[in-house]
PDB file of C-alpha atoms and ligand atoms in Angstrom:
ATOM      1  CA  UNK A   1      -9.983  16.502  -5.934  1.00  0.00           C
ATOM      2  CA  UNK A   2     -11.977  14.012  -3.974  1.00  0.00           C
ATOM      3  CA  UNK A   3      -9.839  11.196  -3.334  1.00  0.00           C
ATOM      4  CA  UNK A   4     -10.189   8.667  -0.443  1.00  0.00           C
ATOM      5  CA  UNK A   5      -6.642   7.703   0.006  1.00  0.00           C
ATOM      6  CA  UNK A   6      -5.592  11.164  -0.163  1.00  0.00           C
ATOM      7  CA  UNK A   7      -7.843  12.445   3.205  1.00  0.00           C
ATOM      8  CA  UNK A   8      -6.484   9.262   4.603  1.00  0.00           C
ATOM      9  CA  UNK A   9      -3.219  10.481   4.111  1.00  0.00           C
ATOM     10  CA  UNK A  10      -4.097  13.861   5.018  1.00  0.00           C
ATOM     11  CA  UNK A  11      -5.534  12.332   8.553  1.00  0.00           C
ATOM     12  CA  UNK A  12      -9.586  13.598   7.521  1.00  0.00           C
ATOM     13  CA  UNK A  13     -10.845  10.263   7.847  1.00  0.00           C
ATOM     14  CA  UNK A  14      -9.956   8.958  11.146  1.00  0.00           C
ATOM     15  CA  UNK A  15      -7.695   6.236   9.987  1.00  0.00           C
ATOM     16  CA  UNK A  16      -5.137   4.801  12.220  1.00  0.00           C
ATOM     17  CA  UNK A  17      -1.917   5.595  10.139  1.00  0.00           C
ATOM     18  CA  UNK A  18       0.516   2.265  10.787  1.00  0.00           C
ATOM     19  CA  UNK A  19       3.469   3.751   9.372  1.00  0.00           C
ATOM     20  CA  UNK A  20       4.516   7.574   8.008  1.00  0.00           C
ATOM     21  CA  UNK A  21       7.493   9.850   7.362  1.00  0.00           C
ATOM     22  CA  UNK A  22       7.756  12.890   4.679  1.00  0.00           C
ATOM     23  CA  UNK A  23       6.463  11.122   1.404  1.00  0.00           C
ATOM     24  CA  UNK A  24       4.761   7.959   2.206  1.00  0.00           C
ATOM     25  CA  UNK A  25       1.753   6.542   5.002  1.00  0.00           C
ATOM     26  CA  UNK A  26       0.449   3.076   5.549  1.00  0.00           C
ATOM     27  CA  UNK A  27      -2.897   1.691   6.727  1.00  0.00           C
ATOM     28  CA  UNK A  28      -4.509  -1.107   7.536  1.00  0.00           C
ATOM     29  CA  UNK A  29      -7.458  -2.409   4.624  1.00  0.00           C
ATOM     30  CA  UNK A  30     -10.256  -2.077   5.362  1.00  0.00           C
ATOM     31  CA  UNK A  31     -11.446  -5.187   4.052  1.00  0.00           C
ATOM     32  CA  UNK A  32      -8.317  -7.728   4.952  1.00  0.00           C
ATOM     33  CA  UNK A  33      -7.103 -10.440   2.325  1.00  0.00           C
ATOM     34  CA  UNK A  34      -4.781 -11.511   5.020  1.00  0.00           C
ATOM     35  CA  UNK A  35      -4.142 -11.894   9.105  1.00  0.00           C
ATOM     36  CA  UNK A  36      -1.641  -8.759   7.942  1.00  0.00           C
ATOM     37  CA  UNK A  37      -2.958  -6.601   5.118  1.00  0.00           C
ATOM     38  CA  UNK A  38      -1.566  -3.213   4.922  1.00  0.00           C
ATOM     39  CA  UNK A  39      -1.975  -0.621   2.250  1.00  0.00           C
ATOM     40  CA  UNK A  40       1.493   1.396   1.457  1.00  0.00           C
ATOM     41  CA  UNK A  41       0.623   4.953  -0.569  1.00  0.00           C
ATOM     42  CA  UNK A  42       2.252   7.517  -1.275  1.00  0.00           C
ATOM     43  CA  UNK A  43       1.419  11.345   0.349  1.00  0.00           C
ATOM     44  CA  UNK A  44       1.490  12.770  -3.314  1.00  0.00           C
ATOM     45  CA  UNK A  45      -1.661  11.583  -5.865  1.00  0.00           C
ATOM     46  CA  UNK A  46      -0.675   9.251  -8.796  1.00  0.00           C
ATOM     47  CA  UNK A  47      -3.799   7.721 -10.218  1.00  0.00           C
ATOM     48  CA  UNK A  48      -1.678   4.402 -10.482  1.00  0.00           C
ATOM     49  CA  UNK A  49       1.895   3.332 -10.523  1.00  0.00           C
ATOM     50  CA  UNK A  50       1.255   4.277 -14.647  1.00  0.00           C
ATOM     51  CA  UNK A  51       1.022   8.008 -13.993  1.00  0.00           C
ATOM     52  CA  UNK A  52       3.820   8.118 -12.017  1.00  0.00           C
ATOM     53  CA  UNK A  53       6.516   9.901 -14.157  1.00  0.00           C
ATOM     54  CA  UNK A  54       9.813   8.515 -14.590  1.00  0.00           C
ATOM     55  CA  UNK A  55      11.413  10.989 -13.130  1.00  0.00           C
ATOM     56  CA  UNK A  56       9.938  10.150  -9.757  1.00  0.00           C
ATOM     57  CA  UNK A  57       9.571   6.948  -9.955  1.00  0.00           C
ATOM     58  CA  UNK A  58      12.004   6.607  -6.404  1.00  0.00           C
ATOM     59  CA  UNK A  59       8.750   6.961  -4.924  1.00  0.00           C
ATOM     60  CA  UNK A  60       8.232   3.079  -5.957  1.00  0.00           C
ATOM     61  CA  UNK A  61      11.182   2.454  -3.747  1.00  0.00           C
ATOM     62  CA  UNK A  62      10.163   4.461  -0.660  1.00  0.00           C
ATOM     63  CA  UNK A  63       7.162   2.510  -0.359  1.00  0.00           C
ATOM     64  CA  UNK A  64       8.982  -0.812  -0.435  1.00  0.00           C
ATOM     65  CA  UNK A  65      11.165   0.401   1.903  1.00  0.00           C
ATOM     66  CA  UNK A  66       8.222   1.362   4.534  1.00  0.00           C
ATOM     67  CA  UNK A  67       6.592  -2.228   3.695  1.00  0.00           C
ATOM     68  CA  UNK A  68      10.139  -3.905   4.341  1.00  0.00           C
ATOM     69  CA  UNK A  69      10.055  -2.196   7.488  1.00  0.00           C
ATOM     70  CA  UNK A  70       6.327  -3.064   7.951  1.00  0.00           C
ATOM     71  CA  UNK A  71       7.131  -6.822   7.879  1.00  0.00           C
ATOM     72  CA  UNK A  72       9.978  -6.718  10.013  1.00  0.00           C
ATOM     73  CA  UNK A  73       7.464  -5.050  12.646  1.00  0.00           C
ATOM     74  CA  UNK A  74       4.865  -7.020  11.737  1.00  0.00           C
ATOM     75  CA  UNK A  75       7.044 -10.562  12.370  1.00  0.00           C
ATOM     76  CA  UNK A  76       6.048 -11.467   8.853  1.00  0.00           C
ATOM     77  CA  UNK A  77       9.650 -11.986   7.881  1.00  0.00           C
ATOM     78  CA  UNK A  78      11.140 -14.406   6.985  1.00  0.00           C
ATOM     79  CA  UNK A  79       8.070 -16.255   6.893  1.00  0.00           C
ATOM     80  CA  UNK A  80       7.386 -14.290   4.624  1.00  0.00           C
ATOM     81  CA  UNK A  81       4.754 -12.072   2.566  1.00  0.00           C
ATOM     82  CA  UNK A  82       3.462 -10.997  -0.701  1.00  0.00           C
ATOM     83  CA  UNK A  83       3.615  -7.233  -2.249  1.00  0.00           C
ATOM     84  CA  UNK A  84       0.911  -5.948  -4.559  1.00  0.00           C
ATOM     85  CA  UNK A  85       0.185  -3.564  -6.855  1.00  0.00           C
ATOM     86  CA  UNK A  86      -2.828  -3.562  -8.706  1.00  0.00           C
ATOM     87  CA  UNK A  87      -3.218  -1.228 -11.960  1.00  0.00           C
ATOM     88  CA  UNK A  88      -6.029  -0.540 -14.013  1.00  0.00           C
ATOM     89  CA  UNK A  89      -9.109  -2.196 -14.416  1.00  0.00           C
ATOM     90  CA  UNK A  90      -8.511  -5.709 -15.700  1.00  0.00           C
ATOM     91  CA  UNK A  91      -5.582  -5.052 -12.601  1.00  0.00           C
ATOM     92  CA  UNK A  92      -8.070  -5.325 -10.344  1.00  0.00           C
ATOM     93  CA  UNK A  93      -7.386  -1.765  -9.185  1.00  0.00           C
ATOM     94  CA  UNK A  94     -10.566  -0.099  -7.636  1.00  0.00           C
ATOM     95  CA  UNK A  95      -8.719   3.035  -5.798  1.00  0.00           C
ATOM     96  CA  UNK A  96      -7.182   5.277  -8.155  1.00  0.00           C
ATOM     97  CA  UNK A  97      -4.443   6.696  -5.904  1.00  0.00           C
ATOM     98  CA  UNK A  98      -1.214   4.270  -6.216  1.00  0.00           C
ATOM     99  CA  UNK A  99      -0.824   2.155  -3.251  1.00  0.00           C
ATOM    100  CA  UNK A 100       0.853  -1.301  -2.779  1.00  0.00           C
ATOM    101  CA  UNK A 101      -0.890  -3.714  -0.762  1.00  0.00           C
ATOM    102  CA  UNK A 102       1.443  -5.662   1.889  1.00  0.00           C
ATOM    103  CA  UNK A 103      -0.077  -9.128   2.480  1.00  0.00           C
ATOM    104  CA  UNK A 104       1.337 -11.805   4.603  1.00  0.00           C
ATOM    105  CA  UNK A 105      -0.011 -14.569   7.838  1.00  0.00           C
ATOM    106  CA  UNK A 106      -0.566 -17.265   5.932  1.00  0.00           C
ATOM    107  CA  UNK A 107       0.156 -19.027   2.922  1.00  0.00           C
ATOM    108  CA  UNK A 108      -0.245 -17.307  -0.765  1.00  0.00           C
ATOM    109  CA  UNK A 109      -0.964 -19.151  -3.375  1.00  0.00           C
ATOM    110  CA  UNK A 110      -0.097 -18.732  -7.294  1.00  0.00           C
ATOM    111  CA  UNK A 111      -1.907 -17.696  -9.485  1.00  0.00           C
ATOM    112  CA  UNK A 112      -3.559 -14.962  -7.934  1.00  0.00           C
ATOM    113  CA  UNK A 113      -7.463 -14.779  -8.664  1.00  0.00           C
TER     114      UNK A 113
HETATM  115  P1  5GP B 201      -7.188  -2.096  -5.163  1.00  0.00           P
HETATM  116  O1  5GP B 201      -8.292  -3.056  -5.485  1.00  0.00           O
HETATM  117  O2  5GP B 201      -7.421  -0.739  -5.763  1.00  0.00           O
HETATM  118  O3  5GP B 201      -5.816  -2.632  -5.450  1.00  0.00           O
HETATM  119  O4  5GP B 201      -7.203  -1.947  -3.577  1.00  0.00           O
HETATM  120  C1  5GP B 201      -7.975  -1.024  -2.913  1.00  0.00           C
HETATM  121  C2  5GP B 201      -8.024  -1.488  -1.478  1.00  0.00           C
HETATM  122  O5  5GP B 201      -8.445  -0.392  -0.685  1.00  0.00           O
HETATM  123  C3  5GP B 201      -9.020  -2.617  -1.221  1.00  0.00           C
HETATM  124  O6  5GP B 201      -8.315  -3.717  -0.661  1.00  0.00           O
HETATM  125  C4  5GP B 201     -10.019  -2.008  -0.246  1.00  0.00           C
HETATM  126  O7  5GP B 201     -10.433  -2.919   0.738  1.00  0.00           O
HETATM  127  C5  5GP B 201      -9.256  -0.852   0.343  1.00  0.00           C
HETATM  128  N1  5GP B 201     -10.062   0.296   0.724  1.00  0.00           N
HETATM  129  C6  5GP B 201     -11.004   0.939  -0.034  1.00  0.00           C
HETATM  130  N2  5GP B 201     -11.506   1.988   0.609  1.00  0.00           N
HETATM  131  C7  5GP B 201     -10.860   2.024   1.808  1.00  0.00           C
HETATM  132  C8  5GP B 201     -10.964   2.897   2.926  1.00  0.00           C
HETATM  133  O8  5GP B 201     -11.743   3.857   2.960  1.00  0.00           O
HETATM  134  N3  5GP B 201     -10.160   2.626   3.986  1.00  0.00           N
HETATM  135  C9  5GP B 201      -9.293   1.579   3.997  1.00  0.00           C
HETATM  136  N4  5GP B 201      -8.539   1.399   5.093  1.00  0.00           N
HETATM  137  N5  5GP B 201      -9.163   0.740   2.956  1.00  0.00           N
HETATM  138  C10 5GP B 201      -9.951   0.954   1.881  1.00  0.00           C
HETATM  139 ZN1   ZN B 202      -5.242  10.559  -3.951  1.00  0.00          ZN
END
C-alpha cells in the first residue's frame, strides 16, 4: 500500500519523529497552520477516524494522550491549543491515514475556514 504517513511512521522518509511509543508517532507538518503544528497518527493504517472499528477505537485516546503530552512539552498549555481531525472530503481531509493535527502559538479563531 503506498501511503505517505505510513513510511513516515515506518522512518522511510527521513522525518524527524517528535514523539513515539508502541502504537502511535508524531511529526511536525510540513506545511505549518501554527508556530506549533504537529501531526499525531497512529502506527496502524485507518483511512480516517471513520474506518476505525469500534472495537479499537482506544486508539482515538492514545493519540490524545501523546498530543496532551505534546503540549505540555511544547509550553502550549495552558495557553492553550486546538486538536483536529479532519475526515473526508468536504472535512478537508487530504491524507487518508487518520491523524489529528495539534495546533497551538497563537490565537484560534471560530469558525474554522
Ligand atoms: P489533512 O488535510 O488531511 O487533515 O492534513 C494533512 C496534513 O499533512 C496537511 O497539513 C499537510 O501539510 C501534511 N502533510 C502532507 N504530506 C506531508 C508530508 O509528507 N510530511 C509532513 N510532515 N506533512 C505532510
Ligand atoms: Zn497509512
Amino acid at each position: 500500500m503506498d501511503c505517505i504517513f505510513c513510511a513516515i511512521a515506518r522512518g522511510e522518509m527521513g522525518t524527524k519523529l517528535v514523539y513515539q511509543d508502541d502504537e502511535v508517532v508524531a511529526f511536525e507538518d510540513l506545511h505549518p497552520q501554527a508556530p506549533t503544528h504537529i501531526l499525531v497518527i497512529p502506527r496502524r493504517h485507518y483511512a480516517s477516524l471513520q474506518d476505525v472499528p469500534a472495537a479499537e477505537i482506544g486508539i482515538v485516546a492514545r493519540l490524545a494522550a501523546a498530543a496532551q503530552e505534546l503540549a505540555r512539552e511544547r509550553r502550549i498549555w495552558p495557553s492553550g491549543y486546538r486538536l483536529v481531525v479532519n475526515a473526508g472530503p468536504e472535512g478537508g481531509q487530504t491524507v487518508s491515514h487518520l491523524h489529528m493535527h495539534l495546533l497551538g502559538g497563537r490565537q484560534m479563531v471560530w469558525p474554522p475556514g
